[in-house]
Short mmCIF file of C-alpha atoms and ligand atoms in Angstrom, two decimals:
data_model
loop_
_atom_site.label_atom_id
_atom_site.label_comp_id
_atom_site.label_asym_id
_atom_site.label_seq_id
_atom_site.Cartn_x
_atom_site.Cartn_y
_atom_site.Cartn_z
CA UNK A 1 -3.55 -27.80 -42.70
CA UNK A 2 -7.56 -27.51 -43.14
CA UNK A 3 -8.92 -25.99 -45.83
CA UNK A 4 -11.00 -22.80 -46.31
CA UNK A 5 -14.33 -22.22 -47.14
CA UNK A 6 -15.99 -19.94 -48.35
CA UNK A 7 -19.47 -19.25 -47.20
CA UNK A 8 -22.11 -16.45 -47.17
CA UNK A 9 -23.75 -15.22 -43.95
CA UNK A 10 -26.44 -12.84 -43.01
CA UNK A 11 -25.55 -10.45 -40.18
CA UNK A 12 -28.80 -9.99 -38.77
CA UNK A 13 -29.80 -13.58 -38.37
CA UNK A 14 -26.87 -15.23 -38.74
CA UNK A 15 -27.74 -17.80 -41.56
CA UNK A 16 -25.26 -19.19 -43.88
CA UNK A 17 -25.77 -19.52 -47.85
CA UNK A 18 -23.37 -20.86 -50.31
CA UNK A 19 -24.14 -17.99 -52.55
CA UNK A 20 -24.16 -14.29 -52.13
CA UNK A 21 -27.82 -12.67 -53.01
CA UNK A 22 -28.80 -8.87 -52.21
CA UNK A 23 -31.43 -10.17 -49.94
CA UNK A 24 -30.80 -12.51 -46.93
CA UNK A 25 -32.92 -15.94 -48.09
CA UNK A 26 -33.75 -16.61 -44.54
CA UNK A 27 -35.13 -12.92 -42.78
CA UNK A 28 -35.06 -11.03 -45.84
CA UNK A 29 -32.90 -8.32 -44.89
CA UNK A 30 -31.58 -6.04 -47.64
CA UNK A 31 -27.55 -6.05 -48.03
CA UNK A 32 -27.04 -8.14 -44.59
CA UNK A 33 -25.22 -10.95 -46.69
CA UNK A 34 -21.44 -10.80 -46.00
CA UNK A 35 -18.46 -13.25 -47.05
CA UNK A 36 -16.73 -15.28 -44.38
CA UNK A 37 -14.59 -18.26 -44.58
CA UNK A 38 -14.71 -21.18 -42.74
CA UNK A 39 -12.57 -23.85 -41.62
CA UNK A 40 -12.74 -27.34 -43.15
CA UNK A 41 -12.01 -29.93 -40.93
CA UNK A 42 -9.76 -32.76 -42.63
CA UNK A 43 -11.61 -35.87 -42.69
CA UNK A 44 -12.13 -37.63 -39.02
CA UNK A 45 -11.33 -34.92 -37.14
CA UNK A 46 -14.83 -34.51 -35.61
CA UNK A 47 -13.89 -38.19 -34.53
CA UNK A 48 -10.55 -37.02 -32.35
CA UNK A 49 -10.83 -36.83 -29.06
CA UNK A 50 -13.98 -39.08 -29.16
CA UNK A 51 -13.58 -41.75 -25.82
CA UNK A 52 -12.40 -39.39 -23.89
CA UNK A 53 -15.88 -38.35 -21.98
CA UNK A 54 -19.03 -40.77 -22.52
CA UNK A 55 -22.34 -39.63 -21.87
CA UNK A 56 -23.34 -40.50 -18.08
CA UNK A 57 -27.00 -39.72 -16.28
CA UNK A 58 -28.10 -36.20 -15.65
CA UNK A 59 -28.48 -37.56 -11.78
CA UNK A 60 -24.84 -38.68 -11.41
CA UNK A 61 -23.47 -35.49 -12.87
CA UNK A 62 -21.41 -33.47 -10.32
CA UNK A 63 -22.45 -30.05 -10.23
CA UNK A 64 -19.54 -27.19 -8.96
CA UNK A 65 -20.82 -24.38 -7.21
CA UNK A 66 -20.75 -21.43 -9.65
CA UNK A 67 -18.19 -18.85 -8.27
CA UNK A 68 -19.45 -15.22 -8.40
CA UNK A 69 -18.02 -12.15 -7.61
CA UNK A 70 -19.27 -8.26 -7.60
CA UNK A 71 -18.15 -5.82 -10.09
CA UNK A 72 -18.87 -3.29 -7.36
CA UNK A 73 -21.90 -1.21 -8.95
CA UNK A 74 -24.79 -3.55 -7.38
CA UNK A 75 -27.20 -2.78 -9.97
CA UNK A 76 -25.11 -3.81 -12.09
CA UNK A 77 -24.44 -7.31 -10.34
CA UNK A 78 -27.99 -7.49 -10.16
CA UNK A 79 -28.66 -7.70 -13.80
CA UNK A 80 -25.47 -10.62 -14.20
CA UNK A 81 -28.22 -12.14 -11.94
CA UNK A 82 -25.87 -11.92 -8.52
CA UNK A 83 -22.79 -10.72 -9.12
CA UNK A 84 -20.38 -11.72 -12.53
CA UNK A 85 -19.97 -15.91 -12.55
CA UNK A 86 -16.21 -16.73 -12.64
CA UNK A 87 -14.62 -17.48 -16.25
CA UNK A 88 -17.44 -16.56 -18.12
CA UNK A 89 -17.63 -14.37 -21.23
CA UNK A 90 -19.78 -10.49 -21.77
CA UNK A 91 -20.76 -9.06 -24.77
CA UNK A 92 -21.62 -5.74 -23.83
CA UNK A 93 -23.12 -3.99 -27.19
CA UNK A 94 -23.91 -0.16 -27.38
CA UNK A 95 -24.01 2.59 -29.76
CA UNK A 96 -20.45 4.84 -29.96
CA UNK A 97 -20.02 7.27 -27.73
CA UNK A 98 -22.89 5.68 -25.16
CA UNK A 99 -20.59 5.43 -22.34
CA UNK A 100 -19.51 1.65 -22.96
CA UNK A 101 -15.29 2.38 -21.88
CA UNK A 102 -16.42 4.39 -19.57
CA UNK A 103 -18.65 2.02 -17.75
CA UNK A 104 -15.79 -0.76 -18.56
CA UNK A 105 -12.86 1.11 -16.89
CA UNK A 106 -14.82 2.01 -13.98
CA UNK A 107 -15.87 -2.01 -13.50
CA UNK A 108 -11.91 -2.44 -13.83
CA UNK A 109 -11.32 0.18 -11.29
CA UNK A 110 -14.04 -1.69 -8.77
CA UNK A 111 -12.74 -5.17 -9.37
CA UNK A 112 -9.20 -4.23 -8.77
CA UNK A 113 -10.17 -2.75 -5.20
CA UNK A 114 -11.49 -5.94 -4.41
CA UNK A 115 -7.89 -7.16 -5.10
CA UNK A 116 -8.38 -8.70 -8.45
CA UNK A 117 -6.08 -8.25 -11.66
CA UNK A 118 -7.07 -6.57 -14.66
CA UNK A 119 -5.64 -6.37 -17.81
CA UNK A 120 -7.81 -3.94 -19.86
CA UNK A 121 -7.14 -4.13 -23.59
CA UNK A 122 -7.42 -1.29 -25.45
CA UNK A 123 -7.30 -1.77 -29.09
CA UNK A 124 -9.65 1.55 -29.76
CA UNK A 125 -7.82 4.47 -28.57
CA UNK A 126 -4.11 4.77 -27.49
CA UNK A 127 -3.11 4.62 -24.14
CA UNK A 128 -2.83 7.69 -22.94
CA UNK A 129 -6.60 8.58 -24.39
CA UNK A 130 -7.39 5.96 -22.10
CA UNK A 131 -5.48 6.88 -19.43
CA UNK A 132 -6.91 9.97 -19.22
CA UNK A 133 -10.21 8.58 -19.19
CA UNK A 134 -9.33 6.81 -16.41
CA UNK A 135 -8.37 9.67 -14.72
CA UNK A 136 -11.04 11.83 -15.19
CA UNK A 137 -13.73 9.18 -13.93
CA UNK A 138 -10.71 8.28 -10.75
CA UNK A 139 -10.44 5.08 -11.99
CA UNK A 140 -6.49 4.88 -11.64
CA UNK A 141 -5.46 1.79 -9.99
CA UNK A 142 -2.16 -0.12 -10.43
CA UNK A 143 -3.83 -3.53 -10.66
CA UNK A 144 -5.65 -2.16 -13.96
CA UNK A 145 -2.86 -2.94 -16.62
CA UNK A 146 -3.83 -1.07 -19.86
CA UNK A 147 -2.14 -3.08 -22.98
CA UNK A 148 -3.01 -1.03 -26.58
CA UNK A 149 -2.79 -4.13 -29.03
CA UNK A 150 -5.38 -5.97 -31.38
CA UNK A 151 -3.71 -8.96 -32.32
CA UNK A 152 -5.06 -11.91 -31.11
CA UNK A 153 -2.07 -14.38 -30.54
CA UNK A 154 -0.12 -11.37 -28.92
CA UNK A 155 -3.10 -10.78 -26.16
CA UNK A 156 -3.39 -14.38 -25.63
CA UNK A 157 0.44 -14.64 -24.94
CA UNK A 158 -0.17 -11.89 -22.09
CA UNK A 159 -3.02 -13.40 -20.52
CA UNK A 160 -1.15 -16.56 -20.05
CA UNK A 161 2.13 -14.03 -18.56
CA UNK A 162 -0.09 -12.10 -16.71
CA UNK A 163 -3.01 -14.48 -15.75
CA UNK A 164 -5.39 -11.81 -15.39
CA UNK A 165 -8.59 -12.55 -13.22
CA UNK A 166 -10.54 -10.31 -15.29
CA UNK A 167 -9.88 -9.19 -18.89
CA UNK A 168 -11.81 -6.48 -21.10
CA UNK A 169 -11.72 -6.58 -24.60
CA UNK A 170 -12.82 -2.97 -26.43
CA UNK A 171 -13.43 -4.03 -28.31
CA UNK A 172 -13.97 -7.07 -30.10
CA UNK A 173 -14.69 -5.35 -33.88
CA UNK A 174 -10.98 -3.76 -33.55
CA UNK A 175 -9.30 -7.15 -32.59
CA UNK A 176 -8.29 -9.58 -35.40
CA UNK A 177 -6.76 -12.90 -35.90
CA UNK A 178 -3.83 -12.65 -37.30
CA UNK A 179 -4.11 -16.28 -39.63
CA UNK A 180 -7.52 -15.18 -40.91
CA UNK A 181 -7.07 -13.39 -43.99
CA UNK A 182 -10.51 -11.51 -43.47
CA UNK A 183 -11.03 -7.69 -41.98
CA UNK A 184 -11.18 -7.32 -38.35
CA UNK A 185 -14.95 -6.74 -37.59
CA UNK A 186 -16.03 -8.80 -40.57
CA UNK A 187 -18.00 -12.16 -39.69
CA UNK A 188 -15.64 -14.80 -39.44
CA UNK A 189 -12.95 -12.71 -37.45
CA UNK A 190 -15.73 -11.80 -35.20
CA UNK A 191 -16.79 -15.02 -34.75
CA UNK A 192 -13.26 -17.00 -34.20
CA UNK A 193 -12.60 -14.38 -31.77
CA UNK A 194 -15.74 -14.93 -29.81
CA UNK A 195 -14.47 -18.98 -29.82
CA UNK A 196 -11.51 -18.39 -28.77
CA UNK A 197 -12.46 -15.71 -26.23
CA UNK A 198 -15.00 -18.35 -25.05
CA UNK A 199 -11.97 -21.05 -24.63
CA UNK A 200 -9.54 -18.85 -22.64
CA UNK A 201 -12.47 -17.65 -20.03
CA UNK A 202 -13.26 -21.35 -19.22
CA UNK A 203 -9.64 -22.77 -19.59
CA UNK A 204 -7.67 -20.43 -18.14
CA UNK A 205 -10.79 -18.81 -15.84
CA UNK A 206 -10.46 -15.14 -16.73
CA UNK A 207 -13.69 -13.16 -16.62
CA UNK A 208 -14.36 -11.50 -19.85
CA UNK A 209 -15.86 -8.65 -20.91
CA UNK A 210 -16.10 -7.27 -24.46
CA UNK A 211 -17.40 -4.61 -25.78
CA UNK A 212 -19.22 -4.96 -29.06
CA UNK A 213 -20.45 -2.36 -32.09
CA UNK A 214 -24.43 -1.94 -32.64
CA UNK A 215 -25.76 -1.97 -35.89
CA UNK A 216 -27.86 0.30 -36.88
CA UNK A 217 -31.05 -1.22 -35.82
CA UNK A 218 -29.40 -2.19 -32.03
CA UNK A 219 -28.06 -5.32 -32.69
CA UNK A 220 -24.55 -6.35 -31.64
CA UNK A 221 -22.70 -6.07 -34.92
CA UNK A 222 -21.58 -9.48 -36.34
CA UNK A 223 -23.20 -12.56 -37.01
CA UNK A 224 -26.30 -13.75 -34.89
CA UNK A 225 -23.81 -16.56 -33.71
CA UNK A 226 -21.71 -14.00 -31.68
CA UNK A 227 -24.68 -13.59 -29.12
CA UNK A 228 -25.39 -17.33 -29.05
CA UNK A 229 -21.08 -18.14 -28.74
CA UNK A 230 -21.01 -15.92 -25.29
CA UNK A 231 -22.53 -16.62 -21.99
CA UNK A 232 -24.27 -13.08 -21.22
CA UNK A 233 -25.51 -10.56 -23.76
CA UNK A 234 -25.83 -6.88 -22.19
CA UNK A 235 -27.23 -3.59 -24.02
CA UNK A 236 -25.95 -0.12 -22.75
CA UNK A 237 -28.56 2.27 -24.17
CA UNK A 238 -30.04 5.67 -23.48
CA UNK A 239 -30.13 8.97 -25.35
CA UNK A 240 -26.89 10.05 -26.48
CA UNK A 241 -27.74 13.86 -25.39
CA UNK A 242 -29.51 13.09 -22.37
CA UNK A 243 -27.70 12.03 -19.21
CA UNK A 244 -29.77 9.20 -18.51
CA UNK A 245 -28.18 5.44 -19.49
CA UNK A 246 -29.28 1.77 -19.04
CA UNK A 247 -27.78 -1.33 -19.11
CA UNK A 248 -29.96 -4.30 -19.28
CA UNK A 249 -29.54 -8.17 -20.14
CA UNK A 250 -31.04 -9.41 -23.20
CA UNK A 251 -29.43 -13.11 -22.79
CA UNK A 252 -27.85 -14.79 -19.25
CA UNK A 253 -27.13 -18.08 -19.01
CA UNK A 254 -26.79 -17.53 -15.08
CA UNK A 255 -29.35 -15.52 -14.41
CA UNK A 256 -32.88 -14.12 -15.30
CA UNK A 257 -32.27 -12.05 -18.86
CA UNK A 258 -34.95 -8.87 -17.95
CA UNK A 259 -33.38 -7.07 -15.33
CA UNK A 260 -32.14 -3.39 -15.78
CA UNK A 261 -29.36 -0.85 -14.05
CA UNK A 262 -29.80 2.58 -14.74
CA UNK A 263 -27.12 5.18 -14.34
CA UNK A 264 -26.82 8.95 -15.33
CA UNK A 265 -23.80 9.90 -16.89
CA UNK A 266 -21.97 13.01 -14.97
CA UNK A 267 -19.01 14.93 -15.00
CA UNK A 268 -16.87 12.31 -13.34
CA UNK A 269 -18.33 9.04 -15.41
CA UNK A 270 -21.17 6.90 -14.62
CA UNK A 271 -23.33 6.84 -11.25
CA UNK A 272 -25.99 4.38 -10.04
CA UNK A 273 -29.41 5.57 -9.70
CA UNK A 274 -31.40 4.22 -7.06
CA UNK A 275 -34.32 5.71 -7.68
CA UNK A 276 -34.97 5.55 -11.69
CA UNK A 277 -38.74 6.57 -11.61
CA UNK A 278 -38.01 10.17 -10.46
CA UNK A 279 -35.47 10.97 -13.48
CA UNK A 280 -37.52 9.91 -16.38
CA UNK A 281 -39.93 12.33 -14.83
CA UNK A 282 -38.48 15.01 -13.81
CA UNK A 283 -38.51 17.35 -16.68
CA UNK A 284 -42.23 17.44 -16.00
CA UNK A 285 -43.73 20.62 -14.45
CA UNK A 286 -47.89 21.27 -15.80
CA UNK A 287 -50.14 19.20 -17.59
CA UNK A 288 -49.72 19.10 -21.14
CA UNK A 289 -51.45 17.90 -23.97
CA UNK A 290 -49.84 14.62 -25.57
CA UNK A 291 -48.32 13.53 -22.51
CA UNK A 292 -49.32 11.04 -20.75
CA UNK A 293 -47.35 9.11 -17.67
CA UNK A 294 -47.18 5.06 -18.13
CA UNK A 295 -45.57 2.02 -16.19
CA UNK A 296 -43.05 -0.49 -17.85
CA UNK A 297 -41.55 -3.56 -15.50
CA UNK A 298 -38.04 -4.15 -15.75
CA UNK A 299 -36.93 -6.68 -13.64
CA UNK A 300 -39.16 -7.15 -10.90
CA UNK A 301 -38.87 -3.05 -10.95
CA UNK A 302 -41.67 -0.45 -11.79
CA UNK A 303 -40.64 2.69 -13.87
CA UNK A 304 -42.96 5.26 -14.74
CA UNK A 305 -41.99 7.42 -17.72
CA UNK A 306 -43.21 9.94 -20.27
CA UNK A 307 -45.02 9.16 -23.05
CA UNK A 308 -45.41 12.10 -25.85
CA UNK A 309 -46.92 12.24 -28.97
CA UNK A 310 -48.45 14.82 -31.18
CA UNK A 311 -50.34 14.58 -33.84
CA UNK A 312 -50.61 17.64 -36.18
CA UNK A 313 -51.83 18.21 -39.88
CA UNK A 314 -49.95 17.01 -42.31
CA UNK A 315 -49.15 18.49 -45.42
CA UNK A 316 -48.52 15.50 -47.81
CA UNK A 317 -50.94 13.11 -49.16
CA UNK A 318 -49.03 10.17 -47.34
CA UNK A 319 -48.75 11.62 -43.39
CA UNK A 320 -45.97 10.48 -41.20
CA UNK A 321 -45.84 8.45 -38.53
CA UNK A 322 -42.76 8.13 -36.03
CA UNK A 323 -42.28 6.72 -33.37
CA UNK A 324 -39.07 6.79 -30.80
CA UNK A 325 -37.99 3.92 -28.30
CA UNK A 326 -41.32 1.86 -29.26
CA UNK A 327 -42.67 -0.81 -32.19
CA UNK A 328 -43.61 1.35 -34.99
CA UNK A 329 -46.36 -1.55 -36.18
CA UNK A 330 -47.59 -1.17 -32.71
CA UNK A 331 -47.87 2.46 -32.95
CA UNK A 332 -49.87 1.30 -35.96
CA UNK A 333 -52.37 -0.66 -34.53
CA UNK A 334 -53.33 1.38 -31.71
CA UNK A 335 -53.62 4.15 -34.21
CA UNK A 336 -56.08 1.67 -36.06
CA UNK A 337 -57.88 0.97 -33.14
CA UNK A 338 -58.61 5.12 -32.35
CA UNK A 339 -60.01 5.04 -35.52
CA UNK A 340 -62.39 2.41 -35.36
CA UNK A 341 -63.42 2.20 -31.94
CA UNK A 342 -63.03 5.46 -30.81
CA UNK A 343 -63.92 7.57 -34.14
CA UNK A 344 -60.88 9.43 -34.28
CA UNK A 345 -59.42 10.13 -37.70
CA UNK A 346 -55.96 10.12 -38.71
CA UNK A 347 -55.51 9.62 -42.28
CA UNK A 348 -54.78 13.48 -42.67
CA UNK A 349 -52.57 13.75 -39.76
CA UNK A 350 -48.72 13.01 -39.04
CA UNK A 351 -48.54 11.06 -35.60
CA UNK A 352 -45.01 11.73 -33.78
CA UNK A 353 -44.59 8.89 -30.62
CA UNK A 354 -41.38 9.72 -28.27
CA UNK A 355 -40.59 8.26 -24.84
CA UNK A 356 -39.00 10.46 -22.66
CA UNK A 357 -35.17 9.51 -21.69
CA UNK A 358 -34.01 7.07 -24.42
CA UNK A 359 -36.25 4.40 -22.95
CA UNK A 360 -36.75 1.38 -25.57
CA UNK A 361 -40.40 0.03 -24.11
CA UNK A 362 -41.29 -3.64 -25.00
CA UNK A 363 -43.89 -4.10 -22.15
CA UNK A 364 -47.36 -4.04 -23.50
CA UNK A 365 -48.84 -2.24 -20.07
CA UNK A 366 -47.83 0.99 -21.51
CA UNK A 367 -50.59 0.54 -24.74
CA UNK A 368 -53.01 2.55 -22.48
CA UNK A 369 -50.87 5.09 -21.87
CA UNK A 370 -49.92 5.55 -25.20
CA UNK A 371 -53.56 5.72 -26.86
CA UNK A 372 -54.65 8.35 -24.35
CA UNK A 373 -51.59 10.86 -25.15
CA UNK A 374 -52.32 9.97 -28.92
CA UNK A 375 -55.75 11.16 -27.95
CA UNK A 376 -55.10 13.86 -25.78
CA UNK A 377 -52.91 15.47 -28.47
CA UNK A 378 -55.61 14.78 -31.56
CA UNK A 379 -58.07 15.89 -29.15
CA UNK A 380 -55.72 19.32 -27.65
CA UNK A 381 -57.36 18.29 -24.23
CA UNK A 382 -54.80 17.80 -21.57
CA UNK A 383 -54.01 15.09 -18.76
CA UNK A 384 -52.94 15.67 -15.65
CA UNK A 385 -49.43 14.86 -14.05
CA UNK A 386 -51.01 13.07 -11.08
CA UNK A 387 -52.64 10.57 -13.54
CA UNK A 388 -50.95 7.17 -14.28
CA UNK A 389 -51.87 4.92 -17.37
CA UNK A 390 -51.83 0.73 -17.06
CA UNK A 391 -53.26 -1.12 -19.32
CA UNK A 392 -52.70 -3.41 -22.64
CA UNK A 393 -54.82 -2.89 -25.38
CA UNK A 394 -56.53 -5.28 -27.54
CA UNK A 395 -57.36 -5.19 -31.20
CA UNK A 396 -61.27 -4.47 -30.35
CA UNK A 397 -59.88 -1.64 -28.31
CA UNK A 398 -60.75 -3.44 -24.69
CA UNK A 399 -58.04 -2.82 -22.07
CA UNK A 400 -56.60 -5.77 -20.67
CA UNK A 401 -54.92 -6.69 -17.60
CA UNK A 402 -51.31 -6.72 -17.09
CA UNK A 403 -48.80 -8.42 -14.75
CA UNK A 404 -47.14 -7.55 -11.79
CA UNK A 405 -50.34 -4.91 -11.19
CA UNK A 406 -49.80 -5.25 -7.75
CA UNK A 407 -46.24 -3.48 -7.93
CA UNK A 408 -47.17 -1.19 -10.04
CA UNK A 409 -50.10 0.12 -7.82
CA UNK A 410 -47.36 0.01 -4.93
CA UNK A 411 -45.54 2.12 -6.65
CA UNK A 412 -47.77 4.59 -7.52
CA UNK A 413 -49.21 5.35 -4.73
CA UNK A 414 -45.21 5.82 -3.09
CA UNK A 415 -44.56 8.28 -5.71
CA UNK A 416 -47.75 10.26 -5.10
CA UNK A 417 -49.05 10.33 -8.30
CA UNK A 418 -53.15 10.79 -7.02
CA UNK A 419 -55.19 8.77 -9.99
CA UNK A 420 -54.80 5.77 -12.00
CA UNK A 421 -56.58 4.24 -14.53
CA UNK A 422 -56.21 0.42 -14.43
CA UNK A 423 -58.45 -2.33 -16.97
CA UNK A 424 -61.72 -3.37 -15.13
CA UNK A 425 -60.94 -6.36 -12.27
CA UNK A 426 -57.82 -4.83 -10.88
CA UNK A 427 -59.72 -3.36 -7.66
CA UNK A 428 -60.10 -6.13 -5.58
CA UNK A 429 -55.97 -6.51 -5.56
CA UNK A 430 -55.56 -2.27 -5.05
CA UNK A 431 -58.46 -1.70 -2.74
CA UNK A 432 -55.69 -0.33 0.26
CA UNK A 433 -53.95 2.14 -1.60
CA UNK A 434 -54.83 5.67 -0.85
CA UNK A 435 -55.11 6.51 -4.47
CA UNK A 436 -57.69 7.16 -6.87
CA UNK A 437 -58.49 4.09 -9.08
CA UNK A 438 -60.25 4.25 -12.26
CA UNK A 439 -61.19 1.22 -13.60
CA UNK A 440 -61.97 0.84 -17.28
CA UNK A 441 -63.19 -1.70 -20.03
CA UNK A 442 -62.57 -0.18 -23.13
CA UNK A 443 -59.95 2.44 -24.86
CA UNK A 444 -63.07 5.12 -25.16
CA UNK A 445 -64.02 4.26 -21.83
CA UNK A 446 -60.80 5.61 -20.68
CA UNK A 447 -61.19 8.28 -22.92
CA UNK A 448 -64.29 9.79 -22.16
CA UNK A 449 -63.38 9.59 -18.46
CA UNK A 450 -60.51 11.21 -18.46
CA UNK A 451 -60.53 13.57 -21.58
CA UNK A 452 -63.75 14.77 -21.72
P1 TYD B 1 -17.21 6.50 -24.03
O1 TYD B 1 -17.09 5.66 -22.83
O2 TYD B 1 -15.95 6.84 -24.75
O3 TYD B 1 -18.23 5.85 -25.07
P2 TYD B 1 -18.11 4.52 -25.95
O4 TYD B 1 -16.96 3.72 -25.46
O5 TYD B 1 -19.45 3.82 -25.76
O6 TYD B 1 -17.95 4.96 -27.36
O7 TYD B 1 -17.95 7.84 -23.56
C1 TYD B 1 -18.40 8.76 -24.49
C2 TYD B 1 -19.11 9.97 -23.96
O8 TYD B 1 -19.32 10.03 -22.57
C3 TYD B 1 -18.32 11.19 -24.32
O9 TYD B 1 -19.01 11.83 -25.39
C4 TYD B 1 -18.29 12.05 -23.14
C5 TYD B 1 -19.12 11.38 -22.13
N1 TYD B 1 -18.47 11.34 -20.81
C6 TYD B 1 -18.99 12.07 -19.76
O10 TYD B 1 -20.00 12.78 -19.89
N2 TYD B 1 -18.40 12.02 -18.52
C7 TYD B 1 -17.28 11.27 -18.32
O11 TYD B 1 -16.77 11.25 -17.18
C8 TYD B 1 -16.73 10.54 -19.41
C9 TYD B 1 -15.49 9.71 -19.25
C10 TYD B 1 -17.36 10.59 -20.64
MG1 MG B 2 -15.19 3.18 -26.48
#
């Protein structure tokens, strides 16, 4: 029998203390530090087993081709990076009521068509909630086996009755082990479960998928460890009251880790949408002040969405600033740089920052974008719809070049926008397009072609 334990870890980085401490001593984090217990091995058990492989060259190493198969929503198989690889284990993390089962019974549905099994465990809602989930989204299919439980042992005995091709978990939080002693959803539980999730996809090659809680600031709930234990990390975003969702990778260890599917959630569950661009757009009718259109990459993919801010008078001595689906510190520093370079004063002001649809933007191209609806709203001047933004923006306010400019400008000129301002140098690589190209150096460059 090993012994126990106990230990101290931080759920947002995942670093272990002996001790518990209101702050986590590694990131900082305020009340992150949770108890877990963990196994100690007797002594010379790290030796068993030892003999049994030896380490041989990387040349002579025999490499199987990795077996893939479609989950049947091709988007979706494009962000696995090809199609899902054979015995290996999904976290899928989202915020309740995003759409995660729904997207998960629909992937069971699609799978079993292709003649697959698949046991979908359901330890969430009873089975006849699910059921009629599966209904409503026609997702009935007798190869689907629904099995409420949350006990670990008992699941494991059914995979190995039912040898399921595929299995989803929903979701790992609810599941527990029944010889830990902790909570299911606390640490270690979490983290065994991952383990020995990790063990049966490889051993007994059944695809896994499991659904995973978000924290509060988007992280798959659990310790850090949980996203390094599994093999692909997925998000399932979007805005909970718009119909727009994505699902993008944020780790793959088969695949490139950037790529995106975006669906719109209907009446009868989750659709692919081919053509993204048009729906982050398409509540836009005039020109308005504050609102500016921008470019993020996601994939290989360009999206254009809304950017909106407004910056009004504020009535406290310390004004607001918010900012929704981007880096408030980034928000920050462009704000800095208006001031400075541009003259424009905020210190009386609140600044609100939203991007249209839910979209979470990391990709610095949309900087440009940003500063000129920050500008356009401080300013009351509106931009056009037909106007695109690309550009980063440095610290002394120039605009820089971004990647992938070529796509973009591809892009932009298929969706008919008619201008675009782009930083200085881009022309020689946009010179075909039948669009308007605006090349600029600086932030006020850009504005006082395009505002004033
Ligand atoms: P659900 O998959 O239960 O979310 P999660 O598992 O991430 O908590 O879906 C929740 C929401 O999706 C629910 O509020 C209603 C909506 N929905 C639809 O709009 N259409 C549908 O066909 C389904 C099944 C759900
Ligand atoms: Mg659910």
């Amino acid at each position: 029998m090993s012994k126990v334990q106990e230990k101290w870890v931080c759920t947002e980085c995942g670093n272990t203390q002996s001790q518990w401490s209101g702050n986590c001593s590694a990131c900082k984090t305020w009340n992150t530090v949770e108890k877990f217990l963990e196994a100690k091995l007797p002594k010379g058990t790290m030796l068993q087993g030892a003999g049994v492989q030896k380490p041989i060259p990387i040349t002579q190493v025999e490499i199987g081709a990795e077996e893939r198969f479609s989950c049947g929503f091709p988007e979706v198989d494009k962000v696995f990076g090809g199609g899902i690889v054979k015995g290996s284990l999904t976290l899928v993390g989202g915020e309740p009521g995003i759409g995660k089962s729904t997207l998960m019974i629909q992937i069971a549905k699609k799978i079993a068509d292709s003649g697959r099994k698949v046991m979908y465990v359901t330890g969430e809602e009873s089975l006849s909630q699910a059921a009629l989930r599966a209904k409503r989204v026609e997702a009935e299919h007798d190869n689907v086996l629904l099995y409420q439980e949350t006990g670990f042992s008992r699941i494991l005995q059914q995979i190995e009755k039912i040898q399921p091709d595929f299995m989803i978990l929903d979701s790992i939080q609810i599941c527990h082990k029944e010889e830990l002693s902790a909570a299911p959803g606390s640490v270690s539980q979490v983290k065994e479960i991952a383990i020995a999730l990790m063990k049966v996809a490889k051993e007994l090659a059944v695809t896994t998928l499991c659904i995973g809680h978000v924290t509060k600031g988007g992280d798959v709930a659990g310790p850090k460890v949980l996203e390094h234990i599994v093999d692909t990390v997925l998000e399932f975003e979007g805005d909970r009251d718009l119909e727009i969702r994505m699902l993008r990778s944020k780790k793959n260890r088969f695949g490139k880790s950037d790529e995106m599917a975006i669906f719109s959630m209907q009446e009868k569950g989750l659709k692919e949408e081919e053509n993204p661009s048009m729906i982050f757009l398409a509540k836009r009718l005039a020109p308005q002040t504050g609102s500016v259109i921008g470019t993020i990459l996601e994939g290989s993919r360009p999206i254009f969405i809304d950017i909106e801010a407004l910056v009004a008078p504020s009535a406290y001595p310390t004004p607001t600033r918010k900012a929704s689906g981007f880096d408030p510190t980034r928000l920050a520093i462009l704000l800095a740089v208006l001031e400075k370079k541009v003259g424009m004063h905020f210190a009386a002001y609140d600044v609100f920052l939203s991007i249209a649809g839910g979209v979470k933007v990391k990709d610095p191209a949309v900087d440009l974008a940003l500063t000129l609806s920050i500008a356009s709203s401080f300013t009351n001047k509106p931009i056009g719809a037909d106007l695109v933004a690309i550009g980063e923006v440095g610290l002394g306010g120039e605009v820089r070049s971004v990647h992938k400019m070529q796509n973009r400008l591809k892009e932009v000129a298929a969706l008919g926008f008619k201008r675009v301002l782009v930083p200085k140098g881009s022309l020689k690589e946009t010179e075909k397009y039948p669009i308007e190209v605006i090349e600029v150096s600086t932030v006020d460059e850009a504005i006082q072609k395009i505002l004033v």
